[in-house]
Amino acid sequence: MKGIVFTEFLEMVESEFGLETVDAIIEASDLPSDGIYTSVGTYEFNEMVTLLTNLNKIVDKPIEDLLYAFGLYLFSSLGKAHPEVIQSYNSPIGLLYSIEDHIHVHVQKLYPDAELPTFKILEKTDTSISMVYSSSRGLYRLAHGLIEKCFEHFNASAQVSFEVLKEDGTEVRFDVVQSA
Ligand code: HEM
């Protein structure tokens, strides 16, 4: 998993729960990286699982909710780090439609060792999109937060529902309908 995900995760933890919590989860985690990340480095996905598990214990919030909150935070971080990647889109549905074929393709060029999910589009209209998230990492609540924030980014809003197709969260269908 790319370092930018770790650096932004720790920033989110700091802004929501304070620097003491950042220190506490790193101390509790016994990580190969010692909790020191650079945005272009690559680290074991397991480190993220450990950090999330310890955050869940310390702040007593479900991991799913923490991932969702992180998704909201991460969309803005990615947009700031790589404005050129999202600049060409003028609608949230247009952006979501392009994750698989454009955005993450570009991301893979920027970070050749990025491990990205896939999004299979099932249906799309001007105001709705249905797609299936697939990833061995099962971070669909992170995707959920990213999708919600994408609408906010365009000063829009949406009803986002999801159906877990595989129990371990590695395949999840999203149905997204833009609000008037
Ligand atoms: C990783 C979804 C837009 C860059 C991920 C992951 C998810 C995701 C769920 C976690 C990995 C996994 O689940 O296997 C989305 C969604 C987006 C979006 C739903 C739009 C709403 C973007 C944009 C950028 C970006 C705009 C860059 C400007 C990345 C990067 C990673 C990532 C760098 C980390 C890859 C790694 O750790 O190896 N994306 N993404 N994504 N995405 Fe996206």
Tab-separated table of C-alpha atoms and ligand atoms in Angstrom:
chain	number	residue	atom	x	y	z
A	1	MET	CA	0.000	0.000	0.000
A	2	LYS	CA	1.311	3.432	-0.958
A	3	GLY	CA	2.801	5.717	1.688
A	4	ILE	CA	0.400	8.542	0.823
A	5	VAL	CA	-2.420	6.397	2.228
A	6	PHE	CA	-0.502	5.984	5.517
A	7	THR	CA	0.575	9.621	5.827
A	8	GLU	CA	-2.995	10.796	5.190
A	9	PHE	CA	-4.399	8.188	7.561
A	10	LEU	CA	-2.174	9.431	10.388
A	11	GLU	CA	-3.146	13.029	9.583
A	12	MET	CA	-6.810	12.114	9.729
A	13	VAL	CA	-6.246	10.411	13.104
A	14	GLU	CA	-4.429	13.491	14.370
A	15	SER	CA	-7.138	15.914	13.267
A	16	GLU	CA	-10.031	13.765	14.570
A	17	PHE	CA	-8.526	12.256	17.722
A	18	GLY	CA	-5.339	14.203	18.493
A	19	LEU	CA	-1.602	13.595	18.360
A	20	GLU	CA	-1.664	11.427	21.527
A	21	THR	CA	-3.851	8.944	19.662
A	22	VAL	CA	-1.426	8.883	16.711
A	23	ASP	CA	1.417	8.107	19.128
A	24	ALA	CA	-0.671	5.526	20.972
A	25	ILE	CA	-1.643	3.526	17.878
A	26	ILE	CA	1.911	3.552	16.521
A	27	GLU	CA	3.285	2.415	19.881
A	28	ALA	CA	0.686	-0.335	20.197
A	29	SER	CA	1.331	-1.575	16.656
A	30	ASP	CA	5.004	-2.698	16.592
A	31	LEU	CA	5.328	-1.899	12.883
A	32	PRO	CA	8.203	-2.841	10.543
A	33	SER	CA	8.270	0.821	9.402
A	34	ASP	CA	8.097	2.141	13.005
A	35	GLY	CA	5.244	4.333	11.791
A	36	ILE	CA	7.540	6.401	9.577
A	37	TYR	CA	6.124	6.790	6.073
A	38	THR	CA	6.964	8.778	2.962
A	39	SER	CA	4.209	9.407	0.444
A	40	VAL	CA	6.054	7.665	-2.413
A	41	GLY	CA	7.199	4.664	-0.347
A	42	THR	CA	5.353	1.345	-0.339
A	43	TYR	CA	4.454	-0.542	2.838
A	44	GLU	CA	2.718	-3.753	3.784
A	45	PHE	CA	-1.077	-3.558	3.662
A	46	ASN	CA	-0.940	-5.438	6.972
A	47	GLU	CA	0.486	-2.323	8.634
A	48	MET	CA	-2.722	-0.479	7.756
A	49	VAL	CA	-4.813	-3.322	9.168
A	50	THR	CA	-2.803	-3.177	12.405
A	51	LEU	CA	-3.112	0.621	12.675
A	52	LEU	CA	-6.868	0.443	12.052
A	53	THR	CA	-7.315	-2.357	14.575
A	54	ASN	CA	-5.477	-0.412	17.256
A	55	LEU	CA	-7.352	2.793	16.453
A	56	ASN	CA	-10.598	0.846	16.800
A	57	LYS	CA	-9.520	-0.377	20.252
A	58	ILE	CA	-8.335	3.028	21.451
A	59	VAL	CA	-11.207	5.210	20.229
A	60	ASP	CA	-13.868	2.482	20.472
A	61	LYS	CA	-15.381	3.094	17.034
A	62	PRO	CA	-16.141	0.341	14.489
A	63	ILE	CA	-13.434	-0.193	11.860
A	64	GLU	CA	-16.072	0.276	9.132
A	65	ASP	CA	-16.924	3.753	10.441
A	66	LEU	CA	-13.238	4.654	10.708
A	67	LEU	CA	-12.651	3.575	7.104
A	68	TYR	CA	-15.636	5.595	5.909
A	69	ALA	CA	-14.372	8.703	7.745
A	70	PHE	CA	-10.937	8.098	6.264
A	71	GLY	CA	-12.461	7.908	2.755
A	72	LEU	CA	-14.051	11.343	3.253
A	73	TYR	CA	-10.674	12.701	4.318
A	74	LEU	CA	-8.630	10.906	1.651
A	75	PHE	CA	-10.580	12.255	-1.330
A	76	SER	CA	-9.462	15.806	-0.519
A	77	SER	CA	-5.900	14.666	0.170
A	78	LEU	CA	-5.625	12.872	-3.172
A	79	GLY	CA	-7.167	15.853	-4.948
A	80	LYS	CA	-4.590	18.172	-3.384
A	81	ALA	CA	-1.652	15.863	-4.079
A	82	HIS	CA	-2.709	15.241	-7.690
A	83	PRO	CA	-4.984	18.077	-8.858
A	84	GLU	CA	-4.278	17.243	-12.503
A	85	VAL	CA	-5.972	13.861	-12.053
A	86	ILE	CA	-9.385	15.252	-11.125
A	87	GLN	CA	-9.293	18.655	-12.828
A	88	SER	CA	-10.718	17.476	-16.128
A	89	TYR	CA	-14.006	16.253	-14.611
A	90	ASN	CA	-17.029	18.500	-14.348
A	91	SER	CA	-19.468	16.144	-12.631
A	92	PRO	CA	-19.273	13.597	-9.807
A	93	ILE	CA	-20.906	10.841	-11.876
A	94	GLY	CA	-18.436	11.541	-14.684
A	95	LEU	CA	-15.562	11.200	-12.257
A	96	LEU	CA	-16.865	7.942	-10.754
A	97	TYR	CA	-17.410	6.558	-14.250
A	98	SER	CA	-13.736	7.223	-15.026
A	99	ILE	CA	-12.032	5.748	-11.941
A	100	GLU	CA	-11.329	2.432	-13.563
A	101	ASP	CA	-10.362	3.498	-17.086
A	102	HIS	CA	-8.684	6.837	-16.446
A	103	ILE	CA	-8.069	7.883	-12.853
A	104	HIS	CA	-6.560	4.709	-11.473
A	105	VAL	CA	-4.754	4.092	-14.782
A	106	HIS	CA	-3.068	7.454	-14.278
A	107	VAL	CA	-2.407	6.598	-10.615
A	108	GLN	CA	-0.710	3.362	-11.688
A	109	LYS	CA	1.631	5.421	-13.887
A	110	LEU	CA	2.423	7.794	-11.030
A	111	TYR	CA	2.934	4.888	-8.614
A	112	PRO	CA	3.834	1.746	-10.588
A	113	ASP	CA	3.544	-0.464	-7.503
A	114	ALA	CA	0.110	0.835	-6.431
A	115	GLU	CA	-2.393	-1.885	-5.605
A	116	LEU	CA	-5.713	-0.604	-6.839
A	117	PRO	CA	-9.253	-1.941	-6.660
A	118	THR	CA	-11.372	-2.450	-9.772
A	119	PHE	CA	-14.747	-0.842	-10.433
A	120	LYS	CA	-16.998	-2.576	-12.930
A	121	ILE	CA	-19.728	-0.282	-14.228
A	122	LEU	CA	-23.134	-1.994	-14.396
A	123	GLU	CA	-25.283	0.976	-15.372
A	124	LYS	CA	-24.896	4.705	-15.804
A	125	THR	CA	-27.252	7.600	-16.504
A	126	ASP	CA	-26.655	11.360	-16.164
A	127	THR	CA	-27.788	11.179	-12.533
A	128	SER	CA	-26.973	7.641	-11.388
A	129	ILE	CA	-24.314	4.986	-11.497
A	130	SER	CA	-24.125	1.370	-10.343
A	131	MET	CA	-20.784	-0.326	-10.054
A	132	VAL	CA	-19.073	-3.271	-8.403
A	133	TYR	CA	-15.995	-2.657	-6.251
A	134	SER	CA	-13.551	-5.597	-6.189
A	135	SER	CA	-10.338	-5.783	-4.198
A	136	SER	CA	-8.615	-8.419	-2.107
A	137	ARG	CA	-8.208	-5.663	0.509
A	138	GLY	CA	-11.943	-5.310	1.100
A	139	LEU	CA	-11.796	-1.553	1.703
A	140	TYR	CA	-15.314	-0.874	0.418
A	141	ARG	CA	-16.195	1.498	3.251
A	142	LEU	CA	-13.141	3.541	2.245
A	143	ALA	CA	-14.590	3.580	-1.284
A	144	HIS	CA	-17.947	4.652	0.203
A	145	GLY	CA	-16.357	7.675	1.889
A	146	LEU	CA	-14.446	8.585	-1.279
A	147	ILE	CA	-17.679	8.423	-3.324
A	148	GLU	CA	-19.598	10.644	-0.868
A	149	LYS	CA	-16.808	13.212	-0.798
A	150	CYS	CA	-16.619	13.216	-4.572
A	151	PHE	CA	-20.183	14.633	-4.644
A	152	GLU	CA	-19.331	17.214	-2.000
A	153	HIS	CA	-16.321	18.256	-4.080
A	154	PHE	CA	-18.738	19.246	-6.878
A	155	ASN	CA	-21.169	20.883	-4.407
A	156	ALA	CA	-23.603	18.063	-5.065
A	157	SER	CA	-25.074	15.273	-2.977
A	158	ALA	CA	-26.198	11.709	-3.525
A	159	GLN	CA	-27.882	8.681	-2.038
A	160	VAL	CA	-25.201	6.016	-1.856
A	161	SER	CA	-26.281	2.461	-1.030
A	162	PHE	CA	-24.238	-0.692	-1.158
A	163	GLU	CA	-24.752	-4.429	-1.127
A	164	VAL	CA	-21.956	-6.697	0.080
A	165	LEU	CA	-21.742	-9.441	-2.581
A	166	LYS	CA	-18.946	-11.409	-0.917
A	167	GLU	CA	-19.047	-11.711	2.851
A	168	ASP	CA	-15.401	-10.704	3.283
A	169	GLY	CA	-16.103	-7.380	1.546
A	170	THR	CA	-13.933	-8.138	-1.465
A	171	GLU	CA	-16.890	-7.581	-3.827
A	172	VAL	CA	-19.472	-4.905	-3.152
A	173	ARG	CA	-22.105	-3.304	-5.371
A	174	PHE	CA	-22.642	0.451	-5.091
A	175	ASP	CA	-25.822	2.148	-6.292
A	176	VAL	CA	-25.401	5.887	-6.413
A	177	VAL	CA	-28.218	8.321	-7.221
A	178	GLN	CA	-27.503	12.019	-7.391
A	179	SER	CA	-29.931	14.178	-5.384
A	180	ALA	CA	-31.739	17.024	-7.103
B	1	HEM	C1	-6.531	3.384	-3.669
B	1	HEM	C2	-11.239	4.094	-4.568
B	1	HEM	C3	-10.196	8.297	-6.737
B	1	HEM	C4	-5.501	7.438	-6.050
B	1	HEM	C5	-7.906	3.272	-3.644
B	1	HEM	C6	-8.639	2.363	-2.794
B	1	HEM	C7	-9.962	2.577	-3.028
B	1	HEM	C8	-10.067	3.595	-4.051
B	1	HEM	C9	-11.153	1.909	-2.360
B	1	HEM	C10	-8.004	1.405	-1.740
B	1	HEM	C11	-7.355	0.184	-2.328
B	1	HEM	C12	-8.301	-0.984	-2.483
B	1	HEM	O1	-9.511	-0.893	-2.116
B	1	HEM	O2	-7.865	-2.034	-2.966
B	1	HEM	C13	-11.369	5.299	-5.224
B	1	HEM	C14	-12.635	5.985	-5.485
B	1	HEM	C15	-12.318	7.169	-6.077
B	1	HEM	C16	-10.869	7.227	-6.196
B	1	HEM	C17	-14.017	5.441	-5.120
B	1	HEM	C18	-13.242	8.284	-6.548
B	1	HEM	C19	-14.333	8.637	-5.909
B	1	HEM	C20	-8.837	8.435	-6.720
B	1	HEM	C21	-8.128	9.618	-7.161
B	1	HEM	C22	-6.799	9.368	-6.994
B	1	HEM	C23	-6.685	8.028	-6.425
B	1	HEM	C24	-8.806	10.895	-7.712
B	1	HEM	C25	-5.597	10.224	-7.285
B	1	HEM	C26	-5.638	11.443	-7.604
B	1	HEM	C27	-5.381	6.289	-5.315
B	1	HEM	C28	-4.139	5.837	-4.701
B	1	HEM	C29	-4.443	4.665	-4.008
B	1	HEM	C30	-5.871	4.425	-4.223
B	1	HEM	C31	-2.776	6.529	-4.764
B	1	HEM	C32	-3.483	3.809	-3.162
B	1	HEM	C33	-2.951	2.602	-3.888
B	1	HEM	C34	-2.003	1.775	-3.009
B	1	HEM	O3	-2.034	1.933	-1.798
B	1	HEM	O4	-1.194	0.994	-3.537
B	1	HEM	N1	-8.790	4.010	-4.418
B	1	HEM	N2	-10.334	6.070	-5.691
B	1	HEM	N3	-7.934	7.480	-6.301
B	1	HEM	N4	-6.400	5.410	-5.043
B	1	HEM	FE1	-8.340	5.616	-5.562
